[in-house]
Coordinates of C-alpha atoms in Angstrom, one line a residue:
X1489 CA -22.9 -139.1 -55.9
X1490 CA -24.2 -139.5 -52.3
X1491 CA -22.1 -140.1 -49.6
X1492 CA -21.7 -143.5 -47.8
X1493 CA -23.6 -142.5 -44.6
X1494 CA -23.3 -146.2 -43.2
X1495 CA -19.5 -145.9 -43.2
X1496 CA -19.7 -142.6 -40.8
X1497 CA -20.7 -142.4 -37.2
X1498 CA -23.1 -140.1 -37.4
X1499 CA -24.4 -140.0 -34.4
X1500 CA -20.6 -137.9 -33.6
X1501 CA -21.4 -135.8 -35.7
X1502 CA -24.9 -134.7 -34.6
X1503 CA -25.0 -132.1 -31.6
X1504 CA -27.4 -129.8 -30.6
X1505 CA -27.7 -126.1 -31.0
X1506 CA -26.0 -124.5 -28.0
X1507 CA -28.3 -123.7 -25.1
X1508 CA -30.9 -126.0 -26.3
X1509 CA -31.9 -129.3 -26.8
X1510 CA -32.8 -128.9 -30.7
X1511 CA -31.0 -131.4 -33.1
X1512 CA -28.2 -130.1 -35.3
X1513 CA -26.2 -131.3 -38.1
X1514 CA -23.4 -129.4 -40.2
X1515 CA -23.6 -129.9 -44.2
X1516 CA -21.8 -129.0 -46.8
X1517 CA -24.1 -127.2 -49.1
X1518 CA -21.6 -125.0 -51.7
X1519 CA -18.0 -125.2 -52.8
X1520 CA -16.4 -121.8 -53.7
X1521 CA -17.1 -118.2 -54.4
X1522 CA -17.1 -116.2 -57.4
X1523 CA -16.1 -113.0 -55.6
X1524 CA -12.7 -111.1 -54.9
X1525 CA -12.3 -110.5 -51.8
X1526 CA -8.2 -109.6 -51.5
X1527 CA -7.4 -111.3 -48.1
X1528 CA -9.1 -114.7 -49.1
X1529 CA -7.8 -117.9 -49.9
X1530 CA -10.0 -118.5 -52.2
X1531 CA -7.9 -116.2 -54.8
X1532 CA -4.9 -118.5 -53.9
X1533 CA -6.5 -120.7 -56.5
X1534 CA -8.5 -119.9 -59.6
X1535 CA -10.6 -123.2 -58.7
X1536 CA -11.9 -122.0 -56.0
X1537 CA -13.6 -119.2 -57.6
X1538 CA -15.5 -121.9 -59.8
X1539 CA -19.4 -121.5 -57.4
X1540 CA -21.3 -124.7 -57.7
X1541 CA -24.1 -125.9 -55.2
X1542 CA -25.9 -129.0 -54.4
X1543 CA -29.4 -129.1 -56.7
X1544 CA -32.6 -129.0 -54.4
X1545 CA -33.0 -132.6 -54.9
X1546 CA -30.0 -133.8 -53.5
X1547 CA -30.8 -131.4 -50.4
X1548 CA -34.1 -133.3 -50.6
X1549 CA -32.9 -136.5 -50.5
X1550 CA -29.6 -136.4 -48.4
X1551 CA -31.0 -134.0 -45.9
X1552 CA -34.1 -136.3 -45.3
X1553 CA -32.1 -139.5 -44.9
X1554 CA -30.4 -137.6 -42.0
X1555 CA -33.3 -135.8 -40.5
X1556 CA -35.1 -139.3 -40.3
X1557 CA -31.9 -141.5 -38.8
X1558 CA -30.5 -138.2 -36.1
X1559 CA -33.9 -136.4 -35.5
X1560 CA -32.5 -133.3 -36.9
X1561 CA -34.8 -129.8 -36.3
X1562 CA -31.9 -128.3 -37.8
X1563 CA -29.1 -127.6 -40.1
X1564 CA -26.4 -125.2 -40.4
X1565 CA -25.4 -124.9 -44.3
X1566 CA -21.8 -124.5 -45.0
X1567 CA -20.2 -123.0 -47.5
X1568 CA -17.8 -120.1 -48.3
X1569 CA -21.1 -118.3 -49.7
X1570 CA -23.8 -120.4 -50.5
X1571 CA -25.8 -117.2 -51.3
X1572 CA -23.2 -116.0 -54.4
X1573 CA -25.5 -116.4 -56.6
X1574 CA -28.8 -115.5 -54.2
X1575 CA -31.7 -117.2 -56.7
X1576 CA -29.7 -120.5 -56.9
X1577 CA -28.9 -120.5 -53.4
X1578 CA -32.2 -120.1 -52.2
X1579 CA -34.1 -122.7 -54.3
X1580 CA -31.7 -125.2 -53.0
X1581 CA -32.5 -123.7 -49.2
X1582 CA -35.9 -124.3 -49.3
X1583 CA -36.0 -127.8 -50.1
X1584 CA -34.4 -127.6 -46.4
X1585 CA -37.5 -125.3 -45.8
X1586 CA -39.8 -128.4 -47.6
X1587 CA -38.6 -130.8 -44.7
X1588 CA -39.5 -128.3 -41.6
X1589 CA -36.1 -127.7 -40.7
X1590 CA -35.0 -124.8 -39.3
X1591 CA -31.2 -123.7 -40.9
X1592 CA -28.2 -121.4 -40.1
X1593 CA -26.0 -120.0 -43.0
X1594 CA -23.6 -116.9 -44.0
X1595 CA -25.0 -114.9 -46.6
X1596 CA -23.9 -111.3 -48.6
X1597 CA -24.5 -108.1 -47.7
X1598 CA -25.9 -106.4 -50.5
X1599 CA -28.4 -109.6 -51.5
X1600 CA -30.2 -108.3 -48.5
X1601 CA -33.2 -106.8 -48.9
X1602 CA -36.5 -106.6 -47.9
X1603 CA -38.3 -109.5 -50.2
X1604 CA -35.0 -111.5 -49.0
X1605 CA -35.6 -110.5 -44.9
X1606 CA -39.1 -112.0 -45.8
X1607 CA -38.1 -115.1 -47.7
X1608 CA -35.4 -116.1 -45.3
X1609 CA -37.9 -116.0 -41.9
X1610 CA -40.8 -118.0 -44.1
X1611 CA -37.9 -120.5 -45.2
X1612 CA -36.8 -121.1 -41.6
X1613 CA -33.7 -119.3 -41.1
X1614 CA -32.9 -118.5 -37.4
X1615 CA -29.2 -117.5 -38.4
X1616 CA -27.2 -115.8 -40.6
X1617 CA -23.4 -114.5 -40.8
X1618 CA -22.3 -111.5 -42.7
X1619 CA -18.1 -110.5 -43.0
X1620 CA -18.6 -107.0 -42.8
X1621 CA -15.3 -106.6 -42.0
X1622 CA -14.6 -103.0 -41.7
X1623 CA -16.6 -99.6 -41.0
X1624 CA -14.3 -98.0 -43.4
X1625 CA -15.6 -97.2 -46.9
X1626 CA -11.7 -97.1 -47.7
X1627 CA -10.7 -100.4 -46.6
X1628 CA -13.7 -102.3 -48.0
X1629 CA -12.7 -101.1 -51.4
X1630 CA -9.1 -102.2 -50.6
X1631 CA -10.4 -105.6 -49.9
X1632 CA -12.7 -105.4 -53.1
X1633 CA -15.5 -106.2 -51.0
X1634 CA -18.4 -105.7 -53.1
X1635 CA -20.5 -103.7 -51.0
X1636 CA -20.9 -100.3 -49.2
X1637 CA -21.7 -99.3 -45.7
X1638 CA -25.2 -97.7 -47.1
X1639 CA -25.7 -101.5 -48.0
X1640 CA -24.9 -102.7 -44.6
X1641 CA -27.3 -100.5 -42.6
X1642 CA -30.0 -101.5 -44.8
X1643 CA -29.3 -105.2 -44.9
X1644 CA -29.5 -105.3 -40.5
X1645 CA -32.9 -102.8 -40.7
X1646 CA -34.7 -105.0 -43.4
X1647 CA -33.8 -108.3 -41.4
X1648 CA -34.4 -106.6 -37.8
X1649 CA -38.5 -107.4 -38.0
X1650 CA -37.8 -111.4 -38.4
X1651 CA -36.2 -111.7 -35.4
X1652 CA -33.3 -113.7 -36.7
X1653 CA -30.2 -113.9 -34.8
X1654 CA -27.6 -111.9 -37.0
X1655 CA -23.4 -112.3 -36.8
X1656 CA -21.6 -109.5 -38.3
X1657 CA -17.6 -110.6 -38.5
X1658 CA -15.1 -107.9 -38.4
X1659 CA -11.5 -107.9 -39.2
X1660 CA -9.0 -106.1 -37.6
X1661 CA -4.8 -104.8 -38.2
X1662 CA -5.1 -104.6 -42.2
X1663 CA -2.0 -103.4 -43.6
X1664 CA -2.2 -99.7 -44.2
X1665 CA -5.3 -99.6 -41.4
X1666 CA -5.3 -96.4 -39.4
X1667 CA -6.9 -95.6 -36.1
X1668 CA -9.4 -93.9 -37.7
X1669 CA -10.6 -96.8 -39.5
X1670 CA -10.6 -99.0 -36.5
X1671 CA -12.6 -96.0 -35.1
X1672 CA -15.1 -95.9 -37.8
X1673 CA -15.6 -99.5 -37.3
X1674 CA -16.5 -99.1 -33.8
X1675 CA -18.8 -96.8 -35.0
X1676 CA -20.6 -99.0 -37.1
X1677 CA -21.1 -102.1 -35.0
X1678 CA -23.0 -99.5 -32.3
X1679 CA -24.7 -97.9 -35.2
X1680 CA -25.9 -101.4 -36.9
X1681 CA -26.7 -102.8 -33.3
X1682 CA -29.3 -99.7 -32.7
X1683 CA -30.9 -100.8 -36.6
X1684 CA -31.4 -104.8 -35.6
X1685 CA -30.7 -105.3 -32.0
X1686 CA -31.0 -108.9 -33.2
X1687 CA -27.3 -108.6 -34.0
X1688 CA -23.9 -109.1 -32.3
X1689 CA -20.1 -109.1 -33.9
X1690 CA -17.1 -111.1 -33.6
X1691 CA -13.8 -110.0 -34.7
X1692 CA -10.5 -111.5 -36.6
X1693 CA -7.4 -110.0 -36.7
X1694 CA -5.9 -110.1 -40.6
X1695 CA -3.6 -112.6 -41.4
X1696 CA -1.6 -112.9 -44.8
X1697 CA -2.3 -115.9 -46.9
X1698 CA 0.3 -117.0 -49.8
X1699 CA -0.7 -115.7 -53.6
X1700 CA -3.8 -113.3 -52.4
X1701 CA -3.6 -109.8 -53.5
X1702 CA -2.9 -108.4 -49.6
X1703 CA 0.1 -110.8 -49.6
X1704 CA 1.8 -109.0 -51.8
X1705 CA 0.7 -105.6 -49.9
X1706 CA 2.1 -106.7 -46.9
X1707 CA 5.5 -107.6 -48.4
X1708 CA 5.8 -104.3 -49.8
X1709 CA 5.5 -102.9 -46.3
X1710 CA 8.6 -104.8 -45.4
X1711 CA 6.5 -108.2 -43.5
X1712 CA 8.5 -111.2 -43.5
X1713 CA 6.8 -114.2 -44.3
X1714 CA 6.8 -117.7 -41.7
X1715 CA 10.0 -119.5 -42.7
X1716 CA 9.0 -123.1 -41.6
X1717 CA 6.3 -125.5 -40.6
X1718 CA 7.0 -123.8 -37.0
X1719 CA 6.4 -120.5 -37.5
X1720 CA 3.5 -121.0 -39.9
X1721 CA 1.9 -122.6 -36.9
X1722 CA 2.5 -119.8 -34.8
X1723 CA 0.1 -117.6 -37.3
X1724 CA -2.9 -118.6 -35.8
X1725 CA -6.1 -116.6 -34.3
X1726 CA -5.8 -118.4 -30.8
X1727 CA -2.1 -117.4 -30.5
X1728 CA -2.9 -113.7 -31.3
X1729 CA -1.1 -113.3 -34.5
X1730 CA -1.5 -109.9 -35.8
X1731 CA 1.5 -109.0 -37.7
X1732 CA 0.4 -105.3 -38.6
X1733 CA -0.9 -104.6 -35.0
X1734 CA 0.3 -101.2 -33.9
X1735 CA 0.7 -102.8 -30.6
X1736 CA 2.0 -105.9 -28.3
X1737 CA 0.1 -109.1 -28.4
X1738 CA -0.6 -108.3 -24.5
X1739 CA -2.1 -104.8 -25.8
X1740 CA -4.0 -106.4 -29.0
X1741 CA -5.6 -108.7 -26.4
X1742 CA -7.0 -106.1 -24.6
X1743 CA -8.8 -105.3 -27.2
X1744 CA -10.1 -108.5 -27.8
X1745 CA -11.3 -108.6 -24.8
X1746 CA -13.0 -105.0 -24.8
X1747 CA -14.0 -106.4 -28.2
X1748 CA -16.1 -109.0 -26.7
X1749 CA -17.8 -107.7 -23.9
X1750 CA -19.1 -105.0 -25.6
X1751 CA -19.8 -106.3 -29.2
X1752 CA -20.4 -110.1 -28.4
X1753 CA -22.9 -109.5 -25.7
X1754 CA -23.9 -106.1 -26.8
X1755 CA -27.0 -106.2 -24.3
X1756 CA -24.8 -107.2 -20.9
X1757 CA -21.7 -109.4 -21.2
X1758 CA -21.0 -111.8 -18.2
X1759 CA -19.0 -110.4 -15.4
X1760 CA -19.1 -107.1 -17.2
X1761 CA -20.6 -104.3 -15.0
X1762 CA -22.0 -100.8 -16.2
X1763 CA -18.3 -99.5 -14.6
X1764 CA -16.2 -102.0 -16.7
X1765 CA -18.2 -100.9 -19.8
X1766 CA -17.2 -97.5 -19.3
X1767 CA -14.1 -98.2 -18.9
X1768 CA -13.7 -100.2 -22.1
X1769 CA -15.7 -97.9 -24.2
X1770 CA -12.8 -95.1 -23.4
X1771 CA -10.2 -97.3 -24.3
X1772 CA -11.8 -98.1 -27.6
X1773 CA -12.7 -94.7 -27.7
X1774 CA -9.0 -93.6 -27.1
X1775 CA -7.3 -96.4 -28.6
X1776 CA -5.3 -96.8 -25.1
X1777 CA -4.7 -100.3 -24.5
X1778 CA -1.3 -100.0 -22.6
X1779 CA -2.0 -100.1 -19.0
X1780 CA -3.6 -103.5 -17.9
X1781 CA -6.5 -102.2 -16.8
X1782 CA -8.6 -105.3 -17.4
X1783 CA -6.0 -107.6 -16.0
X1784 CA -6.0 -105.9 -12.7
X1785 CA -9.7 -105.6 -12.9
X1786 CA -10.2 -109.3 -12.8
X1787 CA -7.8 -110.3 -10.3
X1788 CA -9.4 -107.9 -7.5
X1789 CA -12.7 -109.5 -8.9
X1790 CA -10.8 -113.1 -8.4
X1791 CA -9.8 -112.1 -4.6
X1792 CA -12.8 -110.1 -3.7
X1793 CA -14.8 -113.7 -4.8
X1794 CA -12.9 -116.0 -2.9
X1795 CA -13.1 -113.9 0.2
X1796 CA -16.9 -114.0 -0.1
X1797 CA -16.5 -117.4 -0.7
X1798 CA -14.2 -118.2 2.3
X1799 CA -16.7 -115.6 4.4
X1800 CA -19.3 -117.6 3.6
X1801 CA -17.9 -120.8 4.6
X1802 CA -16.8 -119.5 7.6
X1803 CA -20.1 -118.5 8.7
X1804 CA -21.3 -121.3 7.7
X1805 CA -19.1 -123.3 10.1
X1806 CA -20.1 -120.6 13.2
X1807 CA -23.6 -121.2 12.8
X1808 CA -23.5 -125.2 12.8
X1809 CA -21.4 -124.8 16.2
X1810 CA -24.4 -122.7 17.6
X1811 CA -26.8 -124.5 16.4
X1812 CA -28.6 -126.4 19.6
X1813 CA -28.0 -129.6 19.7
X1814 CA -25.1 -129.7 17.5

């Protein structure tokens, strides 16, 4: 059944790629996934392991209708893994490919090869998302993950030649993690950024959802579980909720931060100098977040810019009093 476009504002809903002017819609391509990963939702309910994906036709048809009343150039397909089953999902991708749009989706590691790298740039992908989630071979087969880091290195080198823009997502304070696994993951992001310097990461810390296996884990190791409405709201990513962090939430946001600067913008993040990367890399490197280092970074940075600023306004003002005639 389609859906009843002419009772949406659609025009809301179209927006255009960040930094450019291209034309973008979101769209539901896939409901589910058929794997097992023990920290997802989706094995909160059987149901949800039940894969299913719209036919290439309905792409066809629904996708067209909206490419010809917004404009669209491009899509980004969503789904929890619209690439489970990776035939399926790619005959019902290129009928996106059929109507010249370019599209964005997440997609599984070990479906990556070279035949896929090849497929994917022909078919118009200029994005895809991976949860790689840990450099640890231990913790991926905790999380039942499917895949090993062999897998992961060749995935990034067999995409690295098309040129398109890969997001690796990492996650961060499982229970029983070590140091040394938050090390090896470190590790891995430089080593897969060398392979496909098309890449960058971002990073989650873990969070325990009801009835998944790692719910059960973390009440073992003696978590207590949100009592109310409240204090489920407080288990969120923006409030830094990371209830097997060996650390404070001041110190977990550190490395955040440090996170960021050097994994998000891998090339040169904003307002992070050669110095500052230095500096962050030994505290990854060290696993030292307790001095606020970064905090009192930034606020010299803050006063030494509004002196400049105030300098600059100042001589400013001398010059128009000189000026002749003023």
């Amino acid at each position: 059944m389609a859906p009843a476009w002419d009772l949406i504002d659609l025009d809301s809903y179209a927006y255009p790629i960040p930094g450019t002017d291209i034309p973008h819609f979101a769209f539901f391509l896939s409901r589910g996934c058929p794997f097992h990963c023990t920290f997802c939702y989706n094995q909160a309910d059987p149901e949800r392991s039940h894969w299913r994906i719209h036919s290439p036709d309905y792409v066809r048809e629904q996708l067209g209708y909206l490419q010809k009343r917004l404009g669209l150039r491009a899509v980004s397909l969503l789904g929890d893994n619209p690439f489970a089953y990776s035939q399926k999902g790619q005959e019902s991708i290129q009928a996106v490919a059929e109507l010249g749009l370019r599209w964005a989706s997440v997609a599984r590691v070990e479906t990556v090869g070279k035949e896929f790298a090849a497929w994917a740039k022909q078919a118009g992908a200029w994005w895809l998302g991976f949860g790689l989630e840990s450099g640890s071979e231990r913790l991926l087969r905790m999380m039942r993950k499917g895949f090993n880091l062999n897998q992961a290195r060749h995935c990034f080198e067999c995409l690295a030649p098309t040129g398109i823009s890969l997001e690796a997502n990492w996650m961060f304070f499982l229970p029983d993690e070590t140091e040394q696994d938050r090390q090896l993951s470190y590790a891995l992001m430089n080593e897969l950024y060398r392979l496909n310097p098309n890449s960058y990461c971002t990073h989650t810390w873990f969070r325990p959802y009801p009835r998944t296996p790692l719910w059960q884990r973390c009440l073992e190791l003696g978590w207590k579980p949100p009592g109310n409405n409240e204090e489920w709201a407080a288990c969120s990513a923006d409030k830094s909720y990371a209830p097997f962090s060996p650390w404070s939430a001041g110190q977990s946001n550190r490395l955040a931060w440090a996170l960021i600067a050097l994994y998000r913008y891998p090339a040169k993040a904003p307002g992070f100098g050669p110095l500052t990367r230095k500096v962050l890399q030994w505290r990854l490197h060290e696993g030292s977040f307790r001095l606020p280092l970064e905090d009192v970074a930034v606020a010299l940075w803050r006063k030494a810019r509004a002196y400049r600023s105030r300098s600059h306004r100042s001589s400013q003002g001398r010059s128009l009093i000189q000026r002749p005639g003023g």
